Amino acid sequence: MKHFLSVIAVTFCAAILFSFTANAQTWQLEEESTDKETSTDVISEVEDEVSDSVVQAQIMIIPFKPRMYLSDAERDIAKASKKQPEVNQRFFRWQVERSLVYRMQQNFGIKSLYFDTTQAAEEDLIRIYSSTNYSYQEPIAPIEKRSLMKFKKKKKQNAEMLDPTIANKYPTDGKNEYMSVQLRDYSILNELSEKYGTQYFLFINQFEIKTNYNNCLDIANKIYEREVIWHYTLMDKDGFVLLGNTTKAFFPTNNTKAQNIAYSCFPKMANEIAVSIPQ
């Protein structure tokens, strides 16, 4: 009798354990499914934003080349984000484009080659990159703020081309300069204008993160000021530079997660560029 009751008890416990395990697996699968659906929804939302804006495009956004990403905070960001530096670099590049598209499509038609996944768009972006050179120049104000007589003829830019590699060697320290872009063959812009219907081209030339050790925000905790900088140029389809400058945002050195930096700084920077473009 005791043996019979023991068998019943063991069977009952096993049934309960199996039921709990099955439910746990179901909950896990449902959670994973929800995460995938949420991720898909976010991607679809971004794609909808972009697809709505490229139908009648007026401004094409050219993202910065990966090699034009310069930062002296890579170690801190990688440690906080628990990701390799190249992963964070790709994240920042994607977020710069997303912030610009989201803000600028409120005022302009936008074409993003970065978000266009077609083979043709990828080839066009490679063509542009293969034709670009970069050099430091004085900022160029919006066209309506400049003297018409002074800018009747396009000024030739023959400055020495630079290939900086680390943030603490930037020649912009203490100078009011930005990294400008020049094309070896400006006919590319006319071809892209005819193909995509864009009249203007917004180049993001360089992305920087720099630490200002001269501005200590918290001496006790050794927290300093950092700035994120985008260098940009706006050209028309003939290669005439309408606008060239930098936009900056500041954050403390204890803000080291890539997501937090992007979400707190990039929308402001995208807005500054958008409002500076003559309409």
Tab-separated table of C-alpha atoms in Angstrom, residues 127-134 157 181-189 239:
chain	number	residue	atom	x	y	z
A	127	ARG	CA	30.518	56.407	-56.942
A	128	ILE	CA	30.138	59.508	-54.804
A	129	TYR	CA	32.619	58.283	-52.200
A	130	SER	CA	35.194	57.453	-54.872
A	131	SER	CA	35.037	61.052	-56.112
A	132	THR	CA	35.321	62.892	-52.782
A	133	ASN	CA	38.211	64.764	-51.195
A	134	TYR	CA	38.182	66.575	-47.868
A	157	GLN	CA	38.968	75.167	-53.347
A	181	VAL	CA	34.097	68.158	-49.196
A	182	GLN	CA	35.129	68.524	-52.830
A	183	LEU	CA	34.323	66.255	-55.762
A	184	ARG	CA	36.766	65.324	-58.498
A	185	ASP	CA	33.854	65.035	-60.921
A	186	TYR	CA	30.861	67.279	-60.228
A	187	SER	CA	28.920	65.833	-63.166
A	188	ILE	CA	27.925	63.008	-60.813
A	189	LEU	CA	25.585	65.415	-59.042
A	239	GLY	CA	28.442	71.680	-57.145
